[in-house]
Coordinates of C-alpha atoms in Angstrom, one line a residue:
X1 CA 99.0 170.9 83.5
X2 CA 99.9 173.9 80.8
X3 CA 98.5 175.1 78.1
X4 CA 100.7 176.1 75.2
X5 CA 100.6 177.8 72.0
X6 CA 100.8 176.0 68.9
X7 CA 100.0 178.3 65.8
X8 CA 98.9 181.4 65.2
X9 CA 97.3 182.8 61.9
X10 CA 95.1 186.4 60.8
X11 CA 93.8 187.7 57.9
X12 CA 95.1 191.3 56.4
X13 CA 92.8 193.5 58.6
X14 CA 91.1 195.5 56.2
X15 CA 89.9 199.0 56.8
X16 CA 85.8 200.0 57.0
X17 CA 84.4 199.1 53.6
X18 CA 87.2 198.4 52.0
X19 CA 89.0 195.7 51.1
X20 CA 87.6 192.8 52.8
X21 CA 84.1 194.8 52.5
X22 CA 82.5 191.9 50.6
X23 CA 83.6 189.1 52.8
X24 CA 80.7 187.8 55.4
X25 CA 82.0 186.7 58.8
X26 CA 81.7 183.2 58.6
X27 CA 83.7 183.1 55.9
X28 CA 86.4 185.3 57.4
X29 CA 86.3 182.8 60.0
X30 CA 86.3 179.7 58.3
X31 CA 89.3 181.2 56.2
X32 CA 91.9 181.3 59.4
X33 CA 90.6 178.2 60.9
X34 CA 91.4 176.5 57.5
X35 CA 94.7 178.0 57.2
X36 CA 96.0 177.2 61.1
X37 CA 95.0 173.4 60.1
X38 CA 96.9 173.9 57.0
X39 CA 99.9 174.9 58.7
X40 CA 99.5 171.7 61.4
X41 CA 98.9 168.6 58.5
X42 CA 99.4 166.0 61.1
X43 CA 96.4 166.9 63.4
X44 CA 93.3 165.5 62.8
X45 CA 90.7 167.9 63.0
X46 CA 88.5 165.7 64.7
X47 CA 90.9 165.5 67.4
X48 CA 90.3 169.2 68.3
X49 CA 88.4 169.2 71.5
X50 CA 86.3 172.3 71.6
X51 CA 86.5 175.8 69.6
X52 CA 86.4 179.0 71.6
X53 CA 85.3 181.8 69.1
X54 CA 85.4 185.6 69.6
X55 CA 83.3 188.1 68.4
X56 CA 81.6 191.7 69.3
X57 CA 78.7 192.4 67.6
X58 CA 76.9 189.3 66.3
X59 CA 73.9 191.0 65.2
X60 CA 74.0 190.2 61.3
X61 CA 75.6 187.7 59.6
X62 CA 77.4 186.8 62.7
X63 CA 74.6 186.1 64.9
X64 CA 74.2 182.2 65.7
X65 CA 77.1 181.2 66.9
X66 CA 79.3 182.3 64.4
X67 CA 82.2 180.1 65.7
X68 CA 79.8 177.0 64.8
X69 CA 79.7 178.5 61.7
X70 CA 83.4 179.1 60.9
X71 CA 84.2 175.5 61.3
X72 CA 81.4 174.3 59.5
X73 CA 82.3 176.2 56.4
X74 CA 86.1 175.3 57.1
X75 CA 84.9 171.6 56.9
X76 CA 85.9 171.0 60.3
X77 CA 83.8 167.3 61.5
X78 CA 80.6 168.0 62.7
X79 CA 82.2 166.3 65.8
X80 CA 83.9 169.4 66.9
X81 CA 81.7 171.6 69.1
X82 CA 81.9 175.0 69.3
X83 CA 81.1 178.7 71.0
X84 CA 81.6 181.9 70.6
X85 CA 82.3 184.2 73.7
X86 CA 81.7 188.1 73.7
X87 CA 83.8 190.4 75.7
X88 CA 83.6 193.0 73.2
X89 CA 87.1 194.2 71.8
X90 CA 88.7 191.7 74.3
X91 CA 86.3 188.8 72.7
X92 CA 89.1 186.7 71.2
X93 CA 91.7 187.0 73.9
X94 CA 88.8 186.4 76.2
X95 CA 88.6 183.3 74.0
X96 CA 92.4 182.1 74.4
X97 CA 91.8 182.4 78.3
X98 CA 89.1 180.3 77.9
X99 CA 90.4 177.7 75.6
X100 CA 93.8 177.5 77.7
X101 CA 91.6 177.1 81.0
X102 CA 89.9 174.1 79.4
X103 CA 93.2 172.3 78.5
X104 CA 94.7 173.0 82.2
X105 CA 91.4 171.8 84.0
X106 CA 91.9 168.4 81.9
X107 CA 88.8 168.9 79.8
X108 CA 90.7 169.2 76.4
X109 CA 93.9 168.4 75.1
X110 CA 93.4 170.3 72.3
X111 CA 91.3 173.7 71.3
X112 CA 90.8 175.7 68.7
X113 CA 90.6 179.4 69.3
X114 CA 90.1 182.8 67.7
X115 CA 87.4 185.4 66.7
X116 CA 85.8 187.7 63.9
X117 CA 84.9 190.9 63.0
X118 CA 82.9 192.6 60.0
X119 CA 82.7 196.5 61.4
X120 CA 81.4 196.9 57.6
X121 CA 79.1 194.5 57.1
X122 CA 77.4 195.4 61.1
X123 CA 73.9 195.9 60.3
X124 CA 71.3 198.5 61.3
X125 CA 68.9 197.4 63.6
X126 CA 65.4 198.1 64.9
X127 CA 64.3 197.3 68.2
X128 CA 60.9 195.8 68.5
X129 CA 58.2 198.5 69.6
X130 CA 56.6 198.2 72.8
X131 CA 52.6 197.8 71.0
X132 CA 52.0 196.9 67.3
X133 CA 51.6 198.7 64.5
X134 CA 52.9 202.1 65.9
X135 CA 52.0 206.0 64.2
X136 CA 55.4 207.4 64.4
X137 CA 58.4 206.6 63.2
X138 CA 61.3 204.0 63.8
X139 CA 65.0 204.6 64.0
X140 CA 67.6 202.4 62.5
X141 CA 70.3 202.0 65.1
X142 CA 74.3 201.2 63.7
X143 CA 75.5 198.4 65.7
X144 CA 79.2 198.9 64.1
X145 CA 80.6 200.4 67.3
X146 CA 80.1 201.2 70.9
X147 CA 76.6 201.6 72.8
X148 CA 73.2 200.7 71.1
X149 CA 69.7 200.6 72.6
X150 CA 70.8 201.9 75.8
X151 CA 68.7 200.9 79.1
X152 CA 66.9 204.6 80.5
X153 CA 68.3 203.4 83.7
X154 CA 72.2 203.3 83.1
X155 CA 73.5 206.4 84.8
X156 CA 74.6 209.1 81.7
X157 CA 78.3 209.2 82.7
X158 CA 78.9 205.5 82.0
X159 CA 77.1 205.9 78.5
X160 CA 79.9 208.3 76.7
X161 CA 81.6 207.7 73.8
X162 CA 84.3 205.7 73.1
X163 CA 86.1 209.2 72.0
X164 CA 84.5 211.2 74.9
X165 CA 85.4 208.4 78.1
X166 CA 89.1 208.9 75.9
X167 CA 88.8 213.0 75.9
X168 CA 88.0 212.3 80.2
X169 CA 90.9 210.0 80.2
X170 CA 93.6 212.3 78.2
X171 CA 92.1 215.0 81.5
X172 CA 93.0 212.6 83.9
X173 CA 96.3 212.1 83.0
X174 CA 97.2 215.2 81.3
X175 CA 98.3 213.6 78.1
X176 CA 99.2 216.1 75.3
X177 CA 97.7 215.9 72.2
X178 CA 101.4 215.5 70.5
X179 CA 102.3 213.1 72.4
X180 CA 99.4 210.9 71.1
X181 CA 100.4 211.9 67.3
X182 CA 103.8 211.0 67.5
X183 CA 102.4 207.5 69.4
X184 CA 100.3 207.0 66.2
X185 CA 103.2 208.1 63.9
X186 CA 105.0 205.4 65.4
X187 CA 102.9 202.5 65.1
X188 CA 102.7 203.2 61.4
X189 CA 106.6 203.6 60.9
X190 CA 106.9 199.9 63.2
X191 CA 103.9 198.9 61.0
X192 CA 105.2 199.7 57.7
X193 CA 108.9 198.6 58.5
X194 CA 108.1 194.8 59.8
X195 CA 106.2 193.9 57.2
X196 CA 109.2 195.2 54.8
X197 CA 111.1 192.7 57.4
X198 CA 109.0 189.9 56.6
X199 CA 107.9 189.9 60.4
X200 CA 104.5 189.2 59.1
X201 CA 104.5 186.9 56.2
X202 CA 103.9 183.8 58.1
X203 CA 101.3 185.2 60.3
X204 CA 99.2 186.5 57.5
X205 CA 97.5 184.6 55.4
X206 CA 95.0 186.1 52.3
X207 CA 91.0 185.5 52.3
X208 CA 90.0 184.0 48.9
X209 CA 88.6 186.4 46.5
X210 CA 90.4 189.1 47.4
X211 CA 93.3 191.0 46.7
X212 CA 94.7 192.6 50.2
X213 CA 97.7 191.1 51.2
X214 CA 99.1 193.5 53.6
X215 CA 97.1 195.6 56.3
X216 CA 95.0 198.0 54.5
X217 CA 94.9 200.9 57.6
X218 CA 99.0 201.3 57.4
X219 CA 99.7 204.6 56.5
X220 CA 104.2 204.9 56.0
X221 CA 104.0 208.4 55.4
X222 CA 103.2 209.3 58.9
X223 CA 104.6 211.6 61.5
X224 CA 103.6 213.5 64.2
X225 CA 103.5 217.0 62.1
X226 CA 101.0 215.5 59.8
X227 CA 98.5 213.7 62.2
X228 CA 98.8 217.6 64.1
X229 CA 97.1 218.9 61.1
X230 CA 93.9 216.9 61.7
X231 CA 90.6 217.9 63.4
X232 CA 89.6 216.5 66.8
X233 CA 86.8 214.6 66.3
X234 CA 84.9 213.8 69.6
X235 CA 85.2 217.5 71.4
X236 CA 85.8 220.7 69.0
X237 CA 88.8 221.3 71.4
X238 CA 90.0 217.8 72.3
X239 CA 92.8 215.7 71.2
X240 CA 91.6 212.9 69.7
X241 CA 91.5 212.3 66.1
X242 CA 90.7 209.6 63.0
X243 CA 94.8 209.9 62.9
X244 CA 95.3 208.8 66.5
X245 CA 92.5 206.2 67.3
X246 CA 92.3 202.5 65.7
X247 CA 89.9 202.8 62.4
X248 CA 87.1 200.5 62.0
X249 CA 88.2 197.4 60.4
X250 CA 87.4 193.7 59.4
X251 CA 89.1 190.6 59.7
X252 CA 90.0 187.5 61.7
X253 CA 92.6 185.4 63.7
X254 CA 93.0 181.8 65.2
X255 CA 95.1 180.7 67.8
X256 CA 96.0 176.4 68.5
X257 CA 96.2 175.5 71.8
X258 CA 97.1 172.4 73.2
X259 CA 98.6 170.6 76.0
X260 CA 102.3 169.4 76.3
X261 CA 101.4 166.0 76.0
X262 CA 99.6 167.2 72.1
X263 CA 102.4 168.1 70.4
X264 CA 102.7 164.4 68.6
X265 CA 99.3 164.6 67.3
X266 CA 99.6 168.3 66.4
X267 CA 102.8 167.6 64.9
X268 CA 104.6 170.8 65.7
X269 CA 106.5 172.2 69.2
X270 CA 104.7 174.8 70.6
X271 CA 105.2 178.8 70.1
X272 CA 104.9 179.6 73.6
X273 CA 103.0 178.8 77.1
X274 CA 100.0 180.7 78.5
X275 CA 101.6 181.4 81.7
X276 CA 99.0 183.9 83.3
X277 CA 95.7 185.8 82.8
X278 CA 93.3 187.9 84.3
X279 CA 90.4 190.1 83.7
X280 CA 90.1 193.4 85.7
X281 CA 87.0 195.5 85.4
X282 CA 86.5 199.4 86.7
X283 CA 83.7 202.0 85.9
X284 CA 82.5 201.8 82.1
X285 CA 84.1 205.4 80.8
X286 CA 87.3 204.5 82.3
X287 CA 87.6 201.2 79.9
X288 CA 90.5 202.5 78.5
X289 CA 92.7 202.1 81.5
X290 CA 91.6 198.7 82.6
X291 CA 94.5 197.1 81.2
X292 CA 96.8 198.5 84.0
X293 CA 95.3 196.4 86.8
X294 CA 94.7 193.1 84.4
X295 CA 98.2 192.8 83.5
X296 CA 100.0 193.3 86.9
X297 CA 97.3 190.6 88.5
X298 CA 98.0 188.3 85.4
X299 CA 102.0 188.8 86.2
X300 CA 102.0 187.6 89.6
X301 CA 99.4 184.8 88.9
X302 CA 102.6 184.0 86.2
X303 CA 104.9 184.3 89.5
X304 CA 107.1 187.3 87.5
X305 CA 107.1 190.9 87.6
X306 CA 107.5 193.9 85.0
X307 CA 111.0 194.0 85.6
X308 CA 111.0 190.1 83.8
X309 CA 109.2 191.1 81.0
X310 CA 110.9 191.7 77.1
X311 CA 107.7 192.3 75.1
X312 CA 104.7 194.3 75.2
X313 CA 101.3 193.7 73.0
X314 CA 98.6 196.2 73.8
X315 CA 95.7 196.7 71.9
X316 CA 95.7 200.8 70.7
X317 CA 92.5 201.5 70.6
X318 CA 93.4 205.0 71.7
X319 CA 96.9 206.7 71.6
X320 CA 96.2 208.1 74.8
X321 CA 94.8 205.2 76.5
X322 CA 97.7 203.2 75.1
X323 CA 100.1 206.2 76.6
X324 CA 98.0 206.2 80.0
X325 CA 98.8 202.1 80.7
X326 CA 102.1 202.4 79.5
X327 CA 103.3 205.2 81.6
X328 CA 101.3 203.4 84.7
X329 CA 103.9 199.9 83.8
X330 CA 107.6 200.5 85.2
X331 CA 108.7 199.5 81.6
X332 CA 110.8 200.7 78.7
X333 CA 107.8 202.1 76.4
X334 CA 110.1 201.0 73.4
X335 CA 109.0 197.4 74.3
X336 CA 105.5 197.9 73.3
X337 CA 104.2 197.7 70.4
X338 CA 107.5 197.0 68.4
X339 CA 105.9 195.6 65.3
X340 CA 103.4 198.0 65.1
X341 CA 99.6 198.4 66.7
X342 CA 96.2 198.6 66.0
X343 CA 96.4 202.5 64.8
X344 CA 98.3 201.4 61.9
X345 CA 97.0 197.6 62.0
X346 CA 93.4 198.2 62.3
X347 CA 91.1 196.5 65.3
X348 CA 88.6 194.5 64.2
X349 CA 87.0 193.8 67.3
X350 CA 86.1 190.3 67.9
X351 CA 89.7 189.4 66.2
X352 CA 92.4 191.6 67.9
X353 CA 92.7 189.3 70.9
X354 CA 93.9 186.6 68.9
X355 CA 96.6 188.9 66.6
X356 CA 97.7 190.0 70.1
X357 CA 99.1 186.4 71.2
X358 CA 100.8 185.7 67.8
X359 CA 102.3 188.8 67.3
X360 CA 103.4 188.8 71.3
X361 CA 104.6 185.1 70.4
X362 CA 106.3 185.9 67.4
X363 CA 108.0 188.8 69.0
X364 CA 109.7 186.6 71.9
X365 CA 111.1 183.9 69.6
X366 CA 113.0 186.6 67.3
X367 CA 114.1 188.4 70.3
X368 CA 114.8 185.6 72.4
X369 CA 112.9 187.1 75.5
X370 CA 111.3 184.7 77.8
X371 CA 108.6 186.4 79.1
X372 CA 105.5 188.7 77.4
X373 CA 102.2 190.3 78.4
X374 CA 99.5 190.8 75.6
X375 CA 96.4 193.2 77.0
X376 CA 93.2 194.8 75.4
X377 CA 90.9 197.7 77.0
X378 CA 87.3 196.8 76.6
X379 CA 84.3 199.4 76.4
X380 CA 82.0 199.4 79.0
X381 CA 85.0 199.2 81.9
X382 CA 87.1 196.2 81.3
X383 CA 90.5 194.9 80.5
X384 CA 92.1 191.6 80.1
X385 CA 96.0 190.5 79.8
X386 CA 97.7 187.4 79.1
X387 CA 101.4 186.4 80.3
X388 CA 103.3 183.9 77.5
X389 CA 106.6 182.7 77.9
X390 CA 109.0 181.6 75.4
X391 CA 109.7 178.0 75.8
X392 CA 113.5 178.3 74.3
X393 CA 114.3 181.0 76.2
X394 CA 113.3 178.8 79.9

């Protein structure tokens, strides 16, 4: 049995505390699950067998099962069950792999996926002390981004930065420091110019209450000579900047699988069929190049190889570790990408998985490509990657 893909929906990704600023999670959540119902009126929501839901943090107003939650505020029956899944940036497209094993295993026809993320809203926490009432003080620890409340007993070299395990990455592979401006210039001009195209006007959908209708982090004006200008920010002499990284963003997406035999209740064909997946994991500071392997294992579990493949979705968490996987792939760089990424999109973590697969879906049907691979680094040393195929084009 397959799994396919029947709709696709996000929210305008907003940047940190801005737009989207005042919106909890559950409500982000619960605004994309109403609005991929919306788009499939002939499905009965209580007909959706299980809801995978993605998301990172989940240590404020997205703690307790903040897929649970979503629904619930979406009015989804109390019928539907639901989880949430965290595999940090790769949470959502963790979820889609999920959700499309449970419809090929039998266990659902039909399932609900997606996943959130509120980098603003992240609260400050404070670990328990090890005795009450202690003399000293207590620290407040951000729990926006990257590692928190580390064990004593991880070795230091896992525990960089985000930025530094990048910095070690652009040494590896010798990656100039233009060379990741002008891939960040890019993904704002590709940005910028599809949605003047209308690429992304029917997978964008508004959250109530507020006024962003575009993504807030897209920046036109871009070009390599300008992102030159700016400081590194993780080494005094390194390469990586706030022009050539993802910024710290909120939003949400939601993905409707199903099984062939669901398209009369969901009333719609399908987008495309999940045709492979994997999950490939290395040492934590190398995280950034963890896609490579993930996405040639989850091509030959498709039965295809690069040299089928028309389309391109990787997360860019980094212009450099973007530029590391791409150059590793025996593909046509201009492939990636060509709607713009997460540099000029934004990455909210828990929801980049799921704008991933739509994008990536979109982008076969208006290029009439069969095949597509969608992949995501993930901090701590993993990457995953998902193989569609364009049903018209079989």
């Amino acid at each position: 049995m397959s799994s396919f893909v029947y709709a696709a929906v996000r929210t305008p990704f907003g940047r940190f505390n801005g737009a989207l600023a005042g919106v909890r999670t559950d409500d982000l959540g619960a605004a994309v699950v109403s609005s991929v119902l919306g788009r499939t009126p002939d499905l009965d929501p209580a007909a959706i067998g299980d809801v995978v839901w993605g998301n990172a943090n989940g240590a404020g107003e997205d703690n307790r099962n903040v897929g649970r939650m979503a629904t619930l505020l979406a009015g989804v029956p109390v019928s539907v069950p639901a989880t949430t899944v965290n595999r940090l940036c790769g949470s959502s497209l963790d979820a889609v792999m999920v959700g499309s094993r449970t419809i090929e295993t039998g266990d659902a026809d039909i399932v609900l996926t997606g996943g959130v993320e509120s980098m603003t809203r992240a609260p400050w926490v404070l670990p328990k002390p090890d005795r009450a009432f202690p003399a000293g003080d207590v620290t407040a620890v951000s729990t926006t981004l990257g590692w928190r409340l580390v064990n004593p007993r991880m070795p230091k070299e896992w525990t960089v930065s985000l930025g530094e395990a990048n910095e070690q990455l652009q040494e590896r592979f010798g990656i100039s420091r233009e060379r990741q401006d002008e891939f960040a210039a890019r993904s704002h001009r590709l940005a910028h110019q599809a949605w003047e195209d209308g690429f992304y006007d029917d997978l964008v959908v508004p959250v109530e209450g507020t006024e962003l209708a575009r993504d807030e982090g897209i920046r036109p004006g871009s070009t390599t000579e300008s992102l030159g200008g700016l400081k590194a920010v993780f080494r005094k002499d390194g390469t990586i900047t706030a022009g050539n990284a993802s910024p710290l963003s909120d939003g949400a997406s939601a993905v409707l699988l199903g099984s062939e035999a669901a398209a009369d209740r969901i009333g719609t064909t399908p987008l495309a069929r999940v045709a492979g997946r994997a999950a490939y994991a290395l040492e934590p500071q190398a995280f950034g190049y963890a896609p490579v392997e993930a996405a040639n294992v989850a091509l030959a579990r498709a039965g295809i190889s690069w040299s089928d493949v028309g389309a391109v979705e990787l997360n860019e968490a980094f212009a450099v570790q973007s530029l590391a996987c791409v150059d590793a792939w025996p593909i046509d760089p201009e492939i990636v990408n060509q709607r713009g990424g997460a540099i000029a999109l934004g990455h909210p973590l828990g929801a980049s998985g799921g704008r991933l697969v739509g994008t990536l879906a979109k982008v076969l049907r208006e290029t009439g490509r069969r095949w597509g691979v969608a992949g995501i680094c993930i901090g701590v040393g993993q990457g995953l990657a998902v193989v569609l195929e364009n049903p018209e084009a079989s």
